[in-house]
Amino acid sequence: MTENGFDTSCGASSGTRILVIEDEDTITEFLKTGLKYEGYQVTIAKDGVTGVDCAREMEPDLIILDIMLPDKDGFEVCRRIRRRDSDVPILMLTAKKEISDKVKGLDVGADDYLTKPFSFEELLARIRALLRRSGRAVDSTELRVVDIVLNTETREVYKGGKKVSLTPTEFSLLELFMRHPRRVFTRETLLNRIWGYDYAGDTNIVDVHISHLRDKIGDKPPCLIRTHYGVGYAFYPGEGK
Amino acid sequence: MWKKLSLRTRLTILYAGLLALLLTILGVTFFIDTRNLLIENTASHIRATAKPIIEHWLYGENLSSQAIEGTKKKPDSKYLKKISRQLARDLTSRNVVAIVLDKNGKVIANGKVLEEEPAPVSPNPFYYRRAFSGENEVTYILSTDNKNVLVLLIPLRSAPGSDHVLGVVQLSSPLTPVERILYRHGLTLAVGTLITLILGTALGLLLISSALSELRHMIATCQSITEGRMDQRVHLPQRSDEVGQLAQAFNRMVERLEASFSAQRRFVASAAHELRTPLTALRGSLEVLMRGAQDDPATVAHLCHGMYREVLRLSKLCEELLDLAKLEISENVQKEKVVLKEFVNEFEEQARVLSQEREISILEGPSVSLKADPNMLKQILFDLLQNALQHTGRNGRIALGWKLGDNGVDIWVEDNGHGILAEDLPHIFEPFYQGKKVSECGEHHKGSGLGLTLVKAMVEAHGGSIEVRSEVNRGTTFLIKLPFE
Ligand SMILES: Nc1ncnc2c1ncn2[C@@H]1O[C@H](COP(=O)(O)OP(=O)(O)O)[C@@H](O)[C@H]1O
Ligand SMILES: [Mg+2]
């Protein structure tokens, strides 16, 4: 996590499959959109019975399970899934703050829980932690593009073997770009993800930081970080255009 | 001042006061009685001792020997004078001294000879006259400088029972021995009274304290309840007196309060819980949008649609909560005359718009009118209709009708939908309660679970009641009983 509270390491190894068992349409929709955007494959089940069936058929890497389901409660579903597949990580969503619920949730075999309403960032962090713990995702701490090496743990960047010193904001920008090559980020999106959702400033600040970043990594045409006029920026690793 | 004292102090003071009064009256009466008895005793003892001596000297051998000398003669004053010295002397002892008075009240003989014998008191003419006129029992007490002397007067008659009195014998005896006894007696009484008073007061205090200790226990319980511990109760050993009844009434009251408080708490908790789902959806959707989904117009439209739905849901919840709060104030019911037939016909038009392809039939009952709030009545029917629509399939049939009930009108709304599970049936009127899905028919709907709670509250605000009958996969009937007034 960076100091402004946003985790920009979104490197879901594509193909990580997540099963969401939840009956509230609006919630499943944003989960599906948001998780897909982060590179996960998402399947939705709207009730417990379907959920148990899906869990058996598709063998997901992680299950997000709501406690309040129309046909049976989440604990029961959790127990059933556990009976078949013992080690798929299960993240429970609870609407109640009561601790007994949480304890019970972990008791029946859930690995973690989140209380509604939760932050999507938090959800992503938990998912990543669970995947890492279960050894289903290799989350490398070192990103390499052409001659740039970025270490997410030591927060150091090397360009052609020489250390480049970046501000935390510049570091977060570079990390985001390197994790999502070729994706076009608008200035608003960059503001939200790097500066925070409640940052109410001018989007010009993005341009200023990106030009600093380009200077520091010695980005010469054909650029790694390219400007899409009227849209935003994108990162193109090592391909001439 | 008195009112400021604690109940315990007041009762104890009253109790001690009464005890003191009682003991004092008893003691004083007892003391006076004893004193009189002792004095009387002394007096009669002196008289009893004196009687044979007087008889001996007046009518005894001396006189008979005299009678032998001459004719049979009664004793006269001359004779009296002759024997008076010996008579007085014989009547005098260590604690009694006698003097003899003649018919003029003059002392003619004094019995005191020895030093240790008490000195005679000077005769009192008033008592003397009473004795001289023939009164036998003249007794009085003469108080001279801190010494009380008992004085007895005995008339000397010329013959036993005769009216002719020759003189009077005055016997006087100091009351010192009697007073000594009385003093001891009084002391014992006083000390006894004091001890009894102290013990009695202490015992009274103890009794009152134990009687009031339950009250103090209740005060302590009240205080801990005030501090928010609603589960506290007054535990008293089984007792049926006023304190026991008070404790029971108090416990019942707290129980009611606790029940209504916890209902309130549950309600608030459920309401907050109800807010969580829409809030989760809104927050999540917004975050996803801001993280980048905003750059894709199709996704924006999709998520916005969902967010709008959640906002509508929140607004509805808010409105229902406000309605429920309003219903607690009965002035919000504005009753007017409602002709049921006209009212239902008007409602039918709007109902058909809502019902889409489902069939709605109106079964008209007798033409009646009742006093009701037309807006609420409309909302009641509207909510019941909405529920019926939500829980019936495309081929649903819904019937609305009314008939005369006891002292009012019975209105029913009937559907042939999937019904309510027996386990849900007792709870459907509870706030936020939503039944389990019986089958996949009807439109997918996410209510708040407040609909029937509101309906029930509105019916009850009219003094009516609501009943439900339901059979799974056969249908559901809601019956509202409204009084005419
Ligand atoms: N006509 C009906 N047929 C079947 N079930 C019903 C009907 N009306 C109410 N219910 C049940 O009662 C519950 C409570 O209803 P209500 O208080 O209106 O809440 P909501 O409609 O918001 O769920 C519903 O969830 C449903 O299970
Ligand atoms: Mg309803």
Short mmCIF file of C-alpha atoms in Angstrom, two decimals, chain B residues 110-422:
data_model
loop_
_atom_site.label_atom_id
_atom_site.label_comp_id
_atom_site.label_asym_id
_atom_site.label_seq_id
_atom_site.Cartn_x
_atom_site.Cartn_y
_atom_site.Cartn_z
CA ASN B 110 -48.85 12.96 125.97
CA GLY B 111 -47.51 9.42 125.49
CA LYS B 112 -43.94 10.38 124.65
CA VAL B 113 -41.55 9.58 127.42
CA LEU B 114 -38.45 8.09 125.91
CA GLU B 115 -35.98 9.92 123.71
CA GLU B 116 -36.26 7.63 120.73
CA GLU B 117 -40.03 7.94 120.55
CA PRO B 118 -41.23 10.41 117.91
CA ALA B 119 -42.53 13.78 118.92
CA PRO B 120 -46.29 14.26 118.64
CA VAL B 121 -47.63 16.76 116.14
CA SER B 122 -49.89 19.54 117.24
CA PRO B 123 -53.52 18.68 116.66
CA ASN B 124 -55.39 20.22 113.74
CA PRO B 125 -58.76 21.63 114.87
CA PHE B 126 -60.46 20.76 111.59
CA TYR B 127 -59.70 17.08 111.77
CA TYR B 128 -60.24 17.08 115.51
CA ARG B 129 -63.76 18.38 115.06
CA ARG B 130 -64.50 15.69 112.51
CA ALA B 131 -63.28 12.98 114.88
CA PHE B 132 -65.03 14.48 117.85
CA SER B 133 -68.31 14.48 115.98
CA GLY B 134 -68.00 10.68 115.85
CA GLU B 135 -66.18 10.00 112.59
CA ASN B 136 -64.10 6.88 113.05
CA GLU B 137 -61.58 6.90 110.25
CA VAL B 138 -60.04 10.33 110.21
CA THR B 139 -56.59 9.96 108.73
CA TYR B 140 -54.37 12.58 107.18
CA ILE B 141 -50.82 13.23 106.30
CA LEU B 142 -49.08 16.20 107.69
CA SER B 143 -46.08 17.48 105.87
CA THR B 144 -43.67 19.44 107.99
CA ASP B 145 -40.28 20.43 106.74
CA ASN B 146 -39.38 17.47 104.50
CA LYS B 147 -40.95 15.03 106.88
CA ASN B 148 -44.29 13.39 106.35
CA VAL B 149 -46.23 12.26 109.34
CA LEU B 150 -49.28 10.04 109.29
CA VAL B 151 -51.92 11.27 111.71
CA LEU B 152 -54.85 9.14 112.90
CA LEU B 153 -57.69 10.32 115.09
CA ILE B 154 -59.83 7.91 117.12
CA PRO B 155 -62.86 9.15 119.00
CA LEU B 156 -63.20 7.85 122.55
CA ARG B 157 -66.83 6.83 123.15
CA SER B 158 -68.50 6.43 126.47
CA ALA B 159 -69.67 3.00 125.41
CA PRO B 160 -68.89 0.91 122.31
CA GLY B 161 -71.09 2.19 119.48
CA SER B 162 -72.32 5.11 121.55
CA ASP B 163 -72.75 8.61 120.12
CA HIS B 164 -71.38 10.22 123.18
CA VAL B 165 -67.70 11.06 122.59
CA LEU B 166 -65.55 11.87 125.60
CA GLY B 167 -62.37 12.84 123.79
CA VAL B 168 -60.08 11.96 120.95
CA VAL B 169 -56.85 10.02 120.77
CA GLN B 170 -54.39 11.34 118.21
CA LEU B 171 -51.87 8.81 116.98
CA SER B 172 -49.05 10.13 114.82
CA SER B 173 -46.38 8.10 113.07
CA PRO B 174 -43.59 9.38 110.83
CA LEU B 175 -43.81 7.93 107.30
CA THR B 176 -40.03 7.46 106.98
CA PRO B 177 -40.09 3.63 106.59
CA VAL B 178 -42.86 3.80 104.00
CA GLU B 179 -41.02 6.46 102.14
CA ARG B 180 -37.87 4.43 102.17
CA ILE B 181 -39.71 1.56 100.54
CA LEU B 182 -41.36 3.91 98.11
CA TYR B 183 -38.04 5.46 97.20
CA ARG B 184 -36.55 2.08 96.38
CA HIS B 185 -39.66 1.19 94.51
CA GLY B 186 -39.61 4.39 92.48
CA LEU B 187 -35.96 3.92 91.66
CA THR B 188 -36.58 0.39 90.42
CA LEU B 189 -39.51 1.60 88.34
CA ALA B 190 -37.54 4.45 86.81
CA VAL B 191 -34.55 2.29 85.95
CA GLY B 192 -36.84 -0.45 84.63
CA THR B 193 -38.72 2.04 82.49
CA LEU B 194 -35.52 3.45 81.10
CA ILE B 195 -34.12 0.03 80.24
CA THR B 196 -37.40 -1.05 78.68
CA LEU B 197 -37.50 2.17 76.69
CA ILE B 198 -33.98 1.73 75.36
CA LEU B 199 -34.44 -1.94 74.56
CA GLY B 200 -37.86 -1.27 73.06
CA THR B 201 -36.56 1.52 70.89
CA ALA B 202 -33.64 -0.57 69.72
CA LEU B 203 -35.93 -3.47 68.92
CA GLY B 204 -38.35 -1.12 67.17
CA LEU B 205 -35.54 0.34 65.12
CA LEU B 206 -34.49 -3.15 64.16
CA LEU B 207 -38.02 -4.15 63.15
CA ILE B 208 -38.61 -0.99 61.19
CA SER B 209 -35.24 -1.32 59.49
CA SER B 210 -35.96 -4.84 58.42
CA ALA B 211 -39.39 -3.83 57.17
CA LEU B 212 -37.86 -0.94 55.25
CA SER B 213 -34.77 -2.81 54.10
CA GLU B 214 -36.75 -4.14 51.12
CA LEU B 215 -37.62 -0.59 50.24
CA ARG B 216 -33.97 0.33 50.37
CA HIS B 217 -33.21 -2.72 48.25
CA MET B 218 -35.74 -1.43 45.74
CA ILE B 219 -34.16 2.00 45.77
CA ALA B 220 -30.80 0.41 44.97
CA THR B 221 -32.37 -1.63 42.16
CA CYS B 222 -34.03 1.50 40.76
CA GLN B 223 -30.69 3.22 40.73
CA SER B 224 -28.93 0.46 38.86
CA ILE B 225 -31.80 0.39 36.37
CA THR B 226 -31.38 4.12 35.93
CA GLU B 227 -27.76 3.44 35.11
CA GLY B 228 -29.00 1.33 32.24
CA ARG B 229 -28.99 -2.20 33.61
CA MET B 230 -32.49 -3.10 32.55
CA ASP B 231 -32.13 -6.73 33.52
CA GLN B 232 -32.16 -5.90 37.23
CA ARG B 233 -35.13 -7.09 39.30
CA VAL B 234 -36.16 -6.75 42.92
CA HIS B 235 -35.67 -10.12 44.54
CA LEU B 236 -37.67 -10.42 47.75
CA PRO B 237 -38.41 -13.52 49.72
CA GLN B 238 -42.01 -14.52 49.01
CA ARG B 239 -44.16 -12.04 50.87
CA SER B 240 -47.70 -11.00 50.25
CA ASP B 241 -47.76 -7.74 52.18
CA GLU B 242 -47.74 -4.28 50.62
CA VAL B 243 -43.98 -4.31 50.18
CA GLY B 244 -44.19 -7.64 48.37
CA GLN B 245 -46.97 -6.33 46.13
CA LEU B 246 -44.98 -3.21 45.43
CA ALA B 247 -41.99 -5.31 44.45
CA GLN B 248 -44.09 -7.44 42.14
CA ALA B 249 -45.73 -4.45 40.51
CA PHE B 250 -42.32 -2.87 40.13
CA ASN B 251 -40.88 -5.99 38.50
CA ARG B 252 -43.78 -6.19 36.09
CA MET B 253 -43.30 -2.56 35.14
CA VAL B 254 -39.58 -3.02 34.50
CA GLU B 255 -40.32 -6.12 32.46
CA ARG B 256 -42.67 -4.17 30.21
CA LEU B 257 -40.16 -1.37 29.85
CA GLU B 258 -37.35 -3.76 29.06
CA ALA B 259 -39.47 -5.52 26.46
CA SER B 260 -40.36 -2.29 24.73
CA PHE B 261 -36.79 -1.04 24.93
CA SER B 262 -35.38 -4.18 23.42
CA ALA B 263 -38.07 -4.07 20.70
CA GLN B 264 -36.95 -0.53 20.00
CA ARG B 265 -33.33 -1.60 19.92
CA ARG B 266 -34.09 -4.50 17.62
CA PHE B 267 -36.00 -2.14 15.37
CA VAL B 268 -33.11 0.29 15.14
CA ALA B 269 -30.64 -2.55 14.59
CA SER B 270 -32.82 -3.98 11.84
CA ALA B 271 -33.23 -0.56 10.26
CA ALA B 272 -29.45 -0.06 10.25
CA HIS B 273 -29.05 -3.54 8.85
CA GLU B 274 -31.53 -2.72 6.12
CA LEU B 275 -29.37 0.25 5.18
CA ARG B 276 -26.27 -1.88 4.79
CA THR B 277 -27.19 -3.66 1.57
CA PRO B 278 -28.00 -0.57 -0.50
CA LEU B 279 -25.02 1.21 1.00
CA THR B 280 -22.70 -1.66 0.09
CA ALA B 281 -23.98 -1.60 -3.47
CA LEU B 282 -23.64 2.17 -3.74
CA ARG B 283 -20.20 2.31 -2.23
CA GLY B 284 -18.88 -0.61 -4.24
CA SER B 285 -20.31 0.67 -7.51
CA LEU B 286 -18.88 4.12 -6.95
CA GLU B 287 -15.45 2.74 -6.12
CA VAL B 288 -15.43 0.51 -9.16
CA LEU B 289 -16.43 3.48 -11.31
CA MET B 290 -13.74 5.69 -9.89
CA ARG B 291 -11.07 3.04 -10.20
CA GLY B 292 -11.47 3.14 -13.93
CA ALA B 293 -14.83 1.73 -14.96
CA GLN B 294 -15.86 5.33 -15.54
CA ASP B 295 -13.86 5.29 -18.73
CA ASP B 296 -16.22 2.80 -20.34
CA PRO B 297 -19.63 4.35 -21.14
CA ALA B 298 -21.47 1.01 -21.25
CA THR B 299 -20.25 0.01 -17.79
CA VAL B 300 -21.07 3.47 -16.46
CA ALA B 301 -24.65 3.15 -17.68
CA HIS B 302 -24.94 -0.31 -16.22
CA LEU B 303 -23.60 0.56 -12.79
CA CYS B 304 -25.54 3.83 -12.65
CA HIS B 305 -28.74 1.94 -13.29
CA GLY B 306 -28.07 -0.31 -10.32
CA MET B 307 -27.10 2.62 -8.14
CA TYR B 308 -30.29 4.42 -9.04
CA ARG B 309 -32.30 1.34 -8.02
CA GLU B 310 -30.54 1.29 -4.65
CA VAL B 311 -31.20 4.97 -4.10
CA LEU B 312 -34.88 4.38 -4.81
CA ARG B 313 -34.83 1.56 -2.29
CA LEU B 314 -33.25 3.79 0.32
CA SER B 315 -35.82 6.51 -0.34
CA LYS B 316 -38.65 4.03 0.03
CA LEU B 317 -37.20 2.70 3.26
CA CYS B 318 -36.86 6.22 4.55
CA GLU B 319 -40.44 7.01 3.65
CA GLU B 320 -41.77 3.87 5.28
CA LEU B 321 -39.83 4.57 8.44
CA LEU B 322 -41.25 8.07 8.56
CA ASP B 323 -44.77 6.75 7.99
CA LEU B 324 -44.31 4.31 10.83
CA ALA B 325 -43.09 7.06 13.11
CA LYS B 326 -46.03 9.26 12.14
CA LEU B 327 -48.51 6.51 12.97
CA GLU B 328 -47.41 6.52 16.57
CA ILE B 329 -49.17 9.86 16.89
CA SER B 330 -52.86 9.13 16.57
CA GLU B 331 -53.73 12.71 15.52
CA ASN B 332 -52.31 11.87 12.13
CA VAL B 333 -55.37 9.76 11.43
CA GLN B 334 -57.88 12.08 9.77
CA LYS B 335 -61.15 10.24 9.66
CA GLU B 336 -63.99 11.15 7.36
CA LYS B 337 -67.02 9.40 5.94
CA VAL B 338 -66.01 6.84 3.33
CA VAL B 339 -68.64 5.17 1.14
CA LEU B 340 -66.97 1.83 0.57
CA LYS B 341 -68.48 1.07 -2.84
CA GLU B 342 -67.37 4.38 -4.35
CA PHE B 343 -63.99 4.09 -2.71
CA VAL B 344 -63.29 0.60 -4.00
CA ASN B 345 -64.43 1.49 -7.51
CA GLU B 346 -62.00 4.36 -7.58
CA PHE B 347 -59.24 2.14 -6.25
CA GLU B 348 -59.99 -0.53 -8.85
CA GLU B 349 -59.02 1.77 -11.72
CA GLN B 350 -55.56 2.37 -10.29
CA ALA B 351 -55.19 -1.29 -9.35
CA ARG B 352 -55.77 -2.41 -12.94
CA VAL B 353 -52.96 -0.19 -14.14
CA LEU B 354 -50.58 -1.89 -11.71
CA SER B 355 -51.71 -5.42 -12.21
CA GLN B 356 -50.62 -5.78 -15.84
CA GLU B 357 -51.91 -9.07 -17.19
CA ARG B 358 -53.00 -10.47 -13.83
CA GLU B 359 -56.70 -10.73 -13.22
CA ILE B 360 -58.32 -8.57 -10.60
CA SER B 361 -61.90 -9.08 -9.51
CA ILE B 362 -63.98 -7.01 -7.14
CA LEU B 363 -66.62 -8.80 -5.10
CA GLU B 364 -68.97 -6.08 -3.92
CA GLY B 365 -70.59 -6.49 -0.55
CA PRO B 366 -73.48 -4.55 1.04
CA SER B 367 -73.36 -0.78 0.53
CA VAL B 368 -71.94 0.59 3.73
CA SER B 369 -69.99 3.61 4.76
CA LEU B 370 -67.49 3.93 7.56
CA LYS B 371 -65.38 6.54 9.29
CA ALA B 372 -61.79 6.21 8.13
CA ASP B 373 -58.80 8.09 6.79
CA PRO B 374 -59.21 7.62 3.02
CA ASN B 375 -55.50 8.08 2.32
CA MET B 376 -54.54 5.39 4.79
CA LEU B 377 -57.28 3.08 3.63
CA LYS B 378 -55.97 3.47 0.10
CA GLN B 379 -52.42 2.75 1.21
CA ILE B 380 -53.54 -0.34 3.11
CA LEU B 381 -55.28 -1.80 0.05
CA PHE B 382 -52.44 -0.68 -2.19
CA ASP B 383 -49.79 -2.43 -0.08
CA LEU B 384 -51.81 -5.63 0.14
CA LEU B 385 -52.40 -5.55 -3.62
CA GLN B 386 -48.72 -4.96 -4.26
CA ASN B 387 -47.79 -7.95 -2.08
CA ALA B 388 -50.36 -10.09 -3.88
CA LEU B 389 -48.94 -9.03 -7.25
CA GLN B 390 -45.38 -9.71 -6.13
CA HIS B 391 -46.19 -13.17 -4.91
CA THR B 392 -48.32 -14.50 -7.76
CA GLY B 393 -47.29 -15.80 -11.12
CA ARG B 394 -48.26 -14.36 -14.51
CA ASN B 395 -51.56 -16.21 -14.34
CA GLY B 396 -52.30 -14.77 -10.93
CA ARG B 397 -55.84 -14.03 -9.83
CA ILE B 398 -56.47 -11.43 -7.17
CA ALA B 399 -59.81 -10.76 -5.54
CA LEU B 400 -60.87 -7.86 -3.35
CA GLY B 401 -64.18 -7.76 -1.53
CA TRP B 402 -66.02 -6.89 1.63
CA LYS B 403 -68.82 -8.10 3.86
CA LEU B 404 -70.49 -7.06 7.09
CA GLY B 405 -68.67 -8.24 10.18
CA ASP B 406 -69.55 -7.87 13.84
CA ASN B 407 -69.91 -4.15 14.39
CA GLY B 408 -67.87 -3.25 11.33
CA VAL B 409 -66.75 -4.17 7.85
CA ASP B 410 -64.46 -7.05 6.88
CA ILE B 411 -62.38 -6.29 3.78
CA TRP B 412 -60.32 -9.04 2.22
CA VAL B 413 -57.58 -9.26 -0.40
CA GLU B 414 -57.06 -12.74 -1.77
CA ASP B 415 -54.53 -14.18 -4.22
CA ASN B 416 -53.72 -17.58 -5.65
CA GLY B 417 -49.97 -17.08 -5.36
CA HIS B 418 -47.33 -19.26 -3.84
CA GLY B 419 -48.38 -18.59 -0.27
CA ILE B 420 -46.38 -18.14 2.90
CA LEU B 421 -44.41 -20.84 4.69
CA ALA B 422 -45.84 -21.86 8.07
#
